[in-house]
XYZ file of C-alpha atoms in Angstrom:
606
model
C 0.000 0.000 0.000
C 1.624 3.234 -1.137
C 0.664 6.805 -0.280
C 0.768 9.581 -2.859
C 4.163 11.339 -2.567
C 4.200 14.651 -0.710
C 4.671 17.681 -2.889
C 8.080 19.357 -3.049
C 8.651 22.284 -0.712
C 9.482 24.825 -3.416
C 6.467 23.916 -5.543
C 4.237 23.927 -2.481
C 5.309 27.412 -1.380
C 4.942 28.834 -4.871
C 1.530 27.266 -5.342
C -0.091 27.994 -2.004
C 0.836 31.617 -1.328
C -2.238 33.195 0.236
C -3.049 36.564 1.755
C -2.398 36.825 5.458
C -5.287 36.118 7.809
C -7.425 34.741 4.950
C -10.309 32.432 5.774
C -11.933 29.743 3.625
C -15.672 29.019 3.848
C -17.989 26.800 1.739
C -19.217 28.229 -1.566
C -22.862 29.156 -2.143
C -24.597 30.109 -5.357
C -24.603 33.818 -6.197
C -21.407 34.833 -4.408
C -19.138 37.178 -6.373
C -15.630 38.598 -6.196
C -15.430 41.700 -4.003
C -18.735 40.974 -2.261
C -19.135 41.765 1.430
C -19.530 38.707 3.659
C -20.754 37.991 7.201
C -18.817 35.049 8.677
C -21.346 34.532 11.480
C -24.289 34.132 9.097
C -22.213 32.430 6.412
C -23.856 34.743 3.866
C -22.801 37.193 1.199
C -23.975 40.809 1.495
C -23.300 43.830 -0.732
C -21.866 43.064 -4.185
C -18.844 45.144 -5.239
C -18.126 46.173 -1.667
C -14.482 45.991 -2.756
C -13.265 46.944 -6.231
C -10.744 44.643 -7.904
C -8.348 45.764 -10.625
C -5.640 43.861 -12.494
C -3.456 44.301 -15.555
C -4.383 40.728 -16.519
C -7.812 40.126 -17.970
C -9.935 37.684 -16.026
C -11.467 36.465 -19.256
C -8.065 35.018 -20.117
C -8.087 32.928 -16.932
C -9.502 29.372 -16.915
C -13.266 29.495 -16.558
C -14.609 27.757 -13.468
C -17.854 25.832 -13.401
C -20.648 27.085 -11.180
C -21.819 25.048 -8.221
C -24.835 25.825 -6.114
C -23.043 24.757 -2.914
C -26.496 23.918 -1.545
C -27.920 20.483 -0.729
C -31.320 19.179 0.265
C -32.030 19.417 3.976
C -32.364 16.102 5.825
C -33.827 16.474 9.291
C -32.389 14.564 12.267
C -33.882 11.187 13.130
C -35.144 9.719 16.410
C -32.795 9.213 19.336
C -30.405 6.283 18.941
C -31.079 3.061 20.898
C -29.249 2.867 24.211
C -29.529 6.577 24.995
C -31.355 7.478 28.214
C -34.228 9.704 27.111
C -34.660 11.149 30.611
C -31.041 12.292 30.720
C -30.822 13.385 27.086
C -33.750 15.766 26.733
C -32.584 18.582 28.996
C -31.992 22.194 27.987
C -28.579 23.865 27.990
C -27.842 25.573 31.303
C -26.289 28.988 31.910
C -23.260 27.210 33.438
C -22.726 25.187 30.252
C -23.045 28.364 28.196
C -20.468 30.205 30.324
C -18.013 27.318 29.959
C -18.313 27.262 26.154
C -17.846 31.024 25.874
C -14.802 30.929 28.163
C -13.236 28.188 26.036
C -13.848 30.216 22.871
C -12.306 33.333 24.420
C -9.201 31.401 25.499
C -8.681 29.752 22.118
C -5.325 30.916 20.747
C -6.342 30.383 17.102
C -8.243 32.791 14.866
C -11.602 32.985 16.637
C -13.504 32.958 13.336
C -11.977 29.718 12.108
C -14.024 26.610 12.692
C -11.229 24.166 13.484
C -13.021 22.423 16.337
C -11.809 20.922 19.585
C -10.885 17.569 18.130
C -7.822 15.337 18.145
C -5.977 14.987 14.837
C -5.106 11.353 14.091
C -3.619 11.775 10.616
C -2.823 14.844 8.516
C -1.334 14.471 5.023
C -0.648 16.792 2.104
C -0.462 14.958 -1.193
C -0.143 15.452 -4.920
C -1.237 13.492 -7.990
C 0.729 13.385 -11.223
C -0.652 15.837 -13.756
C -2.984 17.464 -11.247
C -2.054 21.045 -10.242
C -4.034 20.997 -7.034
C -3.625 21.041 -3.281
C -4.812 17.669 -1.941
C -5.334 17.304 1.766
C -6.236 14.150 3.689
C -6.875 13.976 7.393
C -8.611 11.977 10.106
C -9.738 13.416 13.427
C -11.407 12.036 16.525
C -14.410 14.065 17.664
C -15.681 13.651 21.199
C -18.706 15.938 21.219
C -21.345 17.323 18.899
C -19.822 20.774 18.439
C -16.403 19.344 17.536
C -18.113 16.993 15.091
C -19.913 19.840 13.303
C -16.711 21.868 13.165
C -14.818 18.912 11.693
C -17.404 18.790 8.895
C -16.918 22.524 8.294
C -20.500 23.324 9.304
C -21.328 26.949 10.127
C -23.841 26.824 12.983
C -25.566 30.138 12.259
C -26.078 29.469 8.543
C -27.330 25.952 9.335
C -29.885 27.435 11.735
C -30.913 30.019 9.123
C -31.477 27.288 6.529
C -32.923 24.705 8.948
C -35.700 22.763 7.260
C -34.836 24.147 3.826
C -31.229 23.626 2.740
C -27.772 22.524 3.887
C -24.139 23.214 2.986
C -23.173 19.540 3.423
C -24.864 16.568 1.773
C -26.778 13.882 3.641
C -28.217 13.482 7.122
C -25.333 14.710 9.249
C -27.206 16.492 12.063
C -28.079 13.581 14.391
C -26.812 14.491 17.861
C -27.855 11.598 20.102
C -24.970 9.396 18.929
C -22.714 11.433 21.207
C -24.738 10.297 24.235
C -24.338 6.595 23.408
C -21.456 4.138 23.795
C -19.654 5.127 20.634
C -16.511 6.651 19.165
C -16.720 8.983 16.174
C -14.054 9.912 13.632
C -14.183 12.194 10.598
C -11.978 11.188 7.666
C -11.799 13.682 4.810
C -10.102 14.312 1.493
C -10.250 17.766 -0.068
C -8.916 19.029 -3.370
C -8.327 22.739 -3.982
C -7.406 24.209 -7.377
C -6.753 27.899 -6.916
C -7.451 30.657 -9.414
C -5.306 33.685 -8.625
C -4.306 36.736 -10.663
C -0.882 37.769 -9.439
C -1.227 41.562 -9.798
C -4.749 41.993 -8.411
C -5.336 45.153 -6.409
C -8.201 45.662 -3.967
C -9.764 48.951 -2.880
C -12.790 49.763 -0.753
C -15.815 50.921 -2.757
C -16.526 54.254 -1.084
C -19.580 55.024 -3.220
C -21.658 52.594 -1.104
C -20.352 53.821 2.231
C -22.972 55.746 4.208
C -20.945 56.637 7.286
C -23.007 56.657 10.463
C -26.335 56.442 8.644
C -26.278 52.645 8.610
C -24.197 50.137 10.617
C -21.130 49.113 8.622
C -21.624 45.391 9.293
C -25.233 45.432 8.056
C -24.104 46.417 4.554
C -20.527 45.209 4.287
C -20.261 42.367 6.806
C -16.951 41.706 8.526
C -14.974 40.351 5.554
C -14.987 40.471 1.751
C -14.630 37.801 -0.948
C -11.120 37.832 -2.379
C -11.443 34.796 -4.636
C -12.667 31.248 -5.132
C -11.048 27.837 -4.964
C -12.201 25.037 -7.240
C -12.527 21.445 -6.114
C -14.511 19.593 -3.502
C -14.388 17.667 -0.268
C -15.349 14.103 0.596
C -15.933 13.219 4.253
C -16.580 9.893 5.965
C -18.115 9.685 9.432
C -16.748 6.515 11.002
C -18.778 5.480 14.040
C -17.874 2.601 16.343
C -20.708 1.476 18.626
C -20.173 -0.967 21.484
C -21.763 -2.144 24.721
C -20.833 -1.331 28.299
C -18.757 -4.488 28.712
C -16.336 -3.500 25.941
C -12.952 -1.949 26.579
C -13.233 1.506 25.022
C -9.476 2.127 24.925
C -8.799 -1.177 23.144
C -11.428 -0.348 20.521
C -9.974 3.135 20.073
C -6.453 1.753 19.632
C -7.562 -0.867 17.077
C -9.515 1.729 15.102
C -6.745 4.304 14.967
C -4.234 1.641 13.932
C -6.544 0.830 10.993
C -6.870 4.316 9.577
C -3.824 3.996 7.346
C -6.254 2.972 4.590
C -7.481 6.554 4.107
C -5.823 8.635 1.402
C -3.628 5.856 0.002
C -3.727 3.717 -3.116
C -3.551 -0.065 -3.307
C -4.974 -2.824 -1.140
C -5.184 -2.898 2.632
C -2.010 -4.042 4.377
C -1.912 -7.160 6.544
C -1.571 -5.042 9.695
C -4.627 -2.988 8.795
C -6.633 -6.139 8.031
C -5.654 -7.673 11.375
C -6.735 -4.554 13.247
C -10.025 -4.453 11.347
C -10.688 -8.090 12.205
C -10.075 -7.283 15.865
C -12.363 -4.252 15.559
C -15.211 -6.318 14.071
C -15.259 -8.520 17.168
C -15.542 -5.588 19.580
C -17.728 -2.958 17.924
C -20.315 -2.306 15.246
C -18.729 -0.209 12.503
C -20.797 2.194 10.403
C -19.503 4.648 7.820
C -21.544 7.451 6.274
C -20.313 9.594 3.396
C -20.843 13.377 3.077
C -19.436 15.871 0.612
C -19.120 19.570 -0.199
C -18.962 20.917 -3.734
C -20.521 19.434 -6.860
C -17.868 16.764 -7.393
C -19.490 14.562 -4.788
C -22.771 14.521 -6.705
C -21.090 12.268 -9.262
C -20.828 9.592 -6.556
C -24.487 9.611 -5.545
C -25.297 6.415 -7.440
C -22.742 4.440 -5.431
C -23.933 2.492 -2.396
C -23.125 3.713 1.114
C -20.215 1.827 2.752
C -22.379 0.570 5.617
C -25.087 -0.787 3.306
C -23.178 -4.063 3.167
C -23.722 -4.595 6.905
C -20.629 -6.730 6.880
C -17.232 -6.827 8.530
C -15.216 -3.730 9.330
C -12.815 -4.668 6.533
C -15.567 -4.762 3.897
C -17.029 -1.478 5.121
C -13.639 0.260 5.144
C -12.781 -1.096 1.686
C -16.007 0.369 0.302
C -15.273 3.743 1.920
C -11.760 3.588 0.486
C -13.173 3.014 -3.004
C -15.232 6.202 -2.616
C -12.134 8.231 -1.745
C -10.172 6.774 -4.672
C -12.996 7.504 -7.119
C -13.304 11.021 -5.731
C -9.601 11.674 -6.359
C -9.807 10.221 -9.875
C -12.648 12.555 -10.818
C -11.716 15.657 -8.884
C -8.787 16.965 -10.875
C -10.662 17.097 -14.163
C -13.440 19.318 -12.853
C -13.469 22.981 -11.887
C -16.460 23.425 -9.634
C -16.420 26.351 -7.260
C -15.965 24.804 -3.855
C -14.640 27.325 -1.343
C -14.675 31.077 -0.903
C -11.492 32.879 0.132
C -12.253 35.755 2.501
C -9.997 38.602 3.546
C -10.206 41.413 6.105
C -11.238 44.942 5.161
C -8.313 46.252 7.174
C -5.937 44.643 4.644
C -7.025 46.954 1.797
C -6.753 50.649 1.102
C -9.506 53.251 1.482
C -11.352 51.246 4.170
C -12.757 53.661 6.804
C -10.512 53.309 9.839
C -13.065 54.643 12.300
C -15.526 51.799 11.717
C -15.950 49.092 14.333
C -16.074 45.775 12.514
C -17.841 43.156 14.654
C -16.128 40.039 15.889
C -18.228 36.950 16.516
C -16.170 34.910 18.992
C -18.819 34.447 21.692
C -21.753 34.600 19.289
C -20.243 31.897 17.082
C -19.622 29.578 20.037
C -23.151 30.200 21.315
C -24.665 29.443 17.905
C -23.380 25.861 18.093
C -25.297 25.408 21.359
C -28.427 26.820 19.723
C -28.035 24.430 16.789
C -27.553 21.481 19.157
C -30.738 22.499 20.987
C -32.559 22.848 17.671
C -31.547 19.327 16.670
C -32.665 17.886 20.020
C -36.041 19.584 19.591
C -36.480 17.714 16.309
C -35.160 14.457 17.762
C -37.808 14.601 20.497
C -40.601 15.002 17.957
C -39.187 12.207 15.783
C -38.830 9.897 18.800
C -42.444 10.529 19.844
C -43.582 9.802 16.288
C -41.539 6.603 16.114
C -43.028 5.398 19.395
C -46.543 6.118 18.029
C -47.679 7.543 21.369
C -49.322 10.696 19.969
C -52.877 11.215 18.800
C -53.315 12.991 15.425
C -54.085 16.230 17.282
C -50.997 15.877 19.523
C -48.890 15.129 16.469
C -49.997 18.403 14.874
C -49.413 20.256 18.130
C -45.839 19.040 18.666
C -44.996 20.046 15.095
C -46.474 23.511 15.655
C -44.518 23.877 18.904
C -41.309 22.935 17.120
C -42.023 25.385 14.280
C -42.432 28.193 16.824
C -39.103 27.215 18.400
C -37.380 27.185 15.009
C -38.788 30.642 14.285
C -37.422 31.993 17.575
C -34.021 30.399 16.942
C -33.777 31.851 13.427
C -34.815 35.260 14.710
C -32.055 35.058 17.351
C -29.524 34.505 14.562
C -30.704 37.600 12.667
C -30.609 39.792 15.768
C -27.244 38.443 16.929
C -25.662 39.169 13.543
C -26.347 42.868 14.200
C -25.653 42.820 17.956
C -23.181 39.990 18.695
C -22.303 41.401 22.119
C -25.829 40.566 23.338
C -25.648 36.884 22.330
C -24.899 35.478 25.781
C -27.820 37.325 27.375
C -30.459 36.842 24.680
C -29.803 33.137 24.130
C -30.949 32.281 27.656
C -34.531 32.984 26.597
C -34.154 30.391 23.824
C -32.962 27.810 26.335
C -36.016 28.548 28.485
C -38.272 27.918 25.480
C -36.548 24.582 24.830
C -36.884 23.643 28.484
C -40.636 24.319 28.352
C -40.889 22.228 25.170
C -39.120 19.293 26.851
C -41.257 19.552 29.979
C -44.404 19.541 27.872
C -43.561 16.610 25.609
C -41.105 14.280 27.394
C -43.874 12.959 29.716
C -45.474 11.561 26.563
C -42.459 9.373 25.776
C -42.891 5.652 26.329
C -41.549 4.857 29.774
C -38.024 3.521 29.833
C -37.254 0.425 31.802
C -35.231 1.426 34.847
C -33.883 -2.101 35.141
C -30.388 -3.045 34.085
C -28.972 -6.389 33.017
C -25.972 -7.595 35.030
C -23.146 -9.776 33.766
C -20.563 -11.000 36.248
C -19.467 -14.658 36.322
C -21.354 -16.257 33.384
C -22.772 -18.852 35.763
C -26.573 -18.539 35.846
C -28.695 -20.276 38.462
C -32.342 -20.116 39.549
C -32.499 -19.647 43.321
C -34.955 -18.198 45.817
C -34.424 -14.647 46.993
C -33.675 -14.832 50.760
C -36.142 -12.028 51.522
C -39.002 -12.316 49.008
C -38.661 -16.099 48.463
C -39.322 -15.458 44.751
C -37.437 -17.662 42.297
C -34.778 -15.396 40.804
C -32.168 -15.819 38.077
C -28.743 -15.096 39.538
C -25.254 -14.847 38.094
C -23.120 -16.576 40.743
C -19.453 -16.774 41.612
C -17.550 -19.947 42.331
C -17.793 -21.474 45.802
C -15.082 -20.028 48.031
C -13.736 -22.359 50.752
C -12.111 -20.376 53.527
C -10.489 -21.342 56.857
C -10.460 -19.174 59.926
C -7.389 -18.189 61.902
C -5.348 -21.228 62.898
C -7.547 -23.483 60.749
C -10.079 -24.046 63.538
C -13.129 -23.041 61.484
C -14.215 -23.557 57.877
C -16.803 -21.852 55.688
C -18.049 -22.342 52.119
C -19.619 -19.264 50.490
C -20.510 -17.764 47.136
C -21.759 -14.380 45.940
C -24.610 -13.920 43.470
C -26.198 -10.983 41.678
C -29.697 -10.908 40.158
C -29.386 -10.707 36.373
C -31.999 -7.933 36.287
C -32.409 -5.238 38.914
C -32.894 -1.531 39.497
C -30.664 -1.088 42.549
C -27.556 -2.918 43.676
C -28.088 -6.116 45.657
C -25.474 -8.776 46.396
C -26.905 -12.069 47.626
C -24.717 -14.258 49.841
C -25.281 -18.009 49.989
C -23.259 -20.086 52.429
C -23.306 -23.623 53.692
C -23.384 -24.323 57.417
C -19.914 -23.653 58.755
C -17.866 -26.252 60.612
C -15.472 -26.155 63.555
C -12.677 -28.482 64.549
C -12.909 -30.284 67.900
C -10.234 -32.796 68.605
C -9.783 -34.749 65.397
C -13.312 -34.245 64.041
C -15.242 -31.472 62.286
C -18.696 -30.488 63.545
C -21.477 -28.438 61.917
C -22.520 -25.159 63.406
C -25.776 -25.387 65.378
C -27.991 -23.231 67.518
C -25.722 -23.694 70.508
C -22.627 -22.791 68.483
C -23.717 -20.485 65.622
C -21.636 -18.534 63.113
C -21.954 -14.747 63.236
C -21.372 -13.397 59.722
C -20.985 -9.827 58.441
C -20.487 -8.952 54.758
C -19.429 -5.446 53.756
C -19.477 -4.384 50.104
C -17.541 -1.621 48.345
C -19.062 -0.783 44.934
C -17.260 1.495 42.464
C -18.367 2.609 39.007
C -15.203 2.873 36.920
C -16.432 4.538 33.739
C -19.281 6.727 32.508
C -20.057 8.749 35.655
C -17.646 7.501 38.366
C -19.114 6.871 41.798
C -18.678 4.721 44.899
C -21.010 3.202 47.502
C -20.659 1.110 50.673
C -23.110 -1.467 52.051
C -23.166 -3.831 55.020
C -25.334 -6.774 55.925
C -24.923 -6.227 59.636
C -24.242 -9.266 61.801
C -26.405 -12.281 60.972
C -26.555 -16.039 61.533
C -28.545 -16.690 58.340
C -27.102 -18.931 55.617
C -28.500 -16.728 52.838
C -29.045 -12.971 52.919
C -28.947 -9.824 50.791
C -26.463 -6.979 51.011
C -27.506 -3.665 49.495
C -30.448 -1.431 49.857
C -32.196 1.586 48.495
C -29.889 3.991 46.737
C -29.819 5.720 43.369
C -30.834 3.513 40.472
C -27.975 1.705 38.813
C -26.653 3.183 35.576
C -25.125 1.167 32.718
C -21.370 0.788 32.863
C -18.568 -1.221 34.434
C -18.231 -1.603 38.195
C -15.735 -3.094 40.634
C -17.111 -5.023 43.603
C -15.199 -5.884 46.768
C -17.007 -8.262 49.137
C -15.481 -8.338 52.634
C -16.530 -11.536 54.418
C -16.098 -11.651 58.212
C -17.149 -14.546 60.457
C -16.959 -15.254 64.194
C -17.496 -18.872 65.276
C -18.771 -21.461 65.270
C -17.591 -22.397 68.754
C -14.148 -20.783 68.490
C -14.797 -17.059 69.007
C -11.128 -16.105 69.298
C -10.196 -17.346 65.775
C -12.184 -15.139 63.343
C -12.375 -15.687 59.592
C -11.788 -12.619 57.385
C -11.553 -12.888 53.591
C -12.063 -10.668 50.527
C -13.538 -11.464 47.097
C -12.928 -8.980 44.243
C -14.745 -9.086 40.900
C -16.019 -6.860 38.083
C -19.584 -6.560 36.848
C -21.032 -4.973 33.705
C -24.446 -3.334 33.566
C -26.428 -2.640 30.411
C -29.892 -1.194 29.989
C -32.616 -3.857 29.821
C -34.532 -4.238 26.606
């Protein structure tokens, strides 16, 4: 398997010279050179805001093909299986908002760039023979919804403005609930950029449209202007690994990231990659969904999605790889407008120096929270409709409620574009509206089972519960045979957990203990009983860490429960330490104290 060779340094520098502080955003139909642009809205404003002159005639330059840059909107679906609906449908809090804004303010990068808070796994610059283009391949791990959207290059404000009507990325990419499930998400992308630049272009501010203090500068001109266009396109693959609570997340992550050498290379998969993919197939469900920007991707629409095969990780990855190879084969021969190159007004002459050009650091970060809330609003409606719990009248009502929310969210975008400094204050009203929507409609959701399934020892037995006497299915440990101090007493005990429960309960079963007298062993009896105490330390080691302690108190019973009423158990992995302490029988001065350690895994029932 051989990667495309990296381009030579001299060629690269000559080819990719760009104006300082330039910013690339997705192309949309109707944008023109010199047009004003609002980076928060992701929209073009006044045409000819900047005048462009050059000794070279643009008509002599290669003609680029138009692209709409717009795709059909696909609304989010219902919440993914395995996600707790009670925990998921909650509105953003003021504390969460403050944290996001603080992170945005402390970001050392250009605040208007949408790089995302993700971890880069692979980053390659490549070239193809006979193709004068910048080719970029990278893979990043995204741990939350905002980072995921940023990795796709999605502008939150423009997505909100076009919600229900259009999108800047193909396909159904908005689903948010996946980030509340047991999953890992990666974005693999390949982009190709063919630049059209005229070397001696000069830019000057078009003063004939400037109205001074009569109208806010940003309303007419925006905060940047369009300097040029890049041709090409971008292909993106969302790789999602879904697993259950018993799986080792770090092992899955390591196997996946060791397999990603397939992306952006030619040839067949290497043996190492195949071995890692085989390991991955045994631990997680692998799904890959393809998205694209630019018109090049439309040529691939007739091809089947990688995950349609519903086969092994290797087959799914090979199909995704074939998409990327086909994309590269086609991309160089086409000149679709793909990205817009923006520049600052302060970089050109004649721009009024007394104008305050807005900066959208906090507003941009807040918009991603609004979009996430918007998506959850839709996911709630879709989940209710999937569960078929609504009457026709209720179905109409929930849609009307959502439409009103969407209207308020779009209006917030318009107002924030003009007054970005008010974003943090005004958005709180939106969160209150979402909270009211959740409180109104979540009670209509089908009730979730609060029970969890427990796996511990893979040794199932039907036994009677010591308290209720009901026949219960338990997962039981081995029998432990323990001797007391000096070997004068002996006890045989095992620990069992009900395979389905809401709260933690450890059931102890023991045989009658024995004591040594002379050369013979005797059973415990009423005259010489065993006094047993079992203490339990329970620790949740992933998801939301926590710890609890329980005690049986002293008892002479041969079967009893340890546990009690506490918060309902949540799915995840737990460590259990059972501390067994016994006095007697007969010999009170030779106690028996032993410890049993084991792990248990809890998953949501049903």
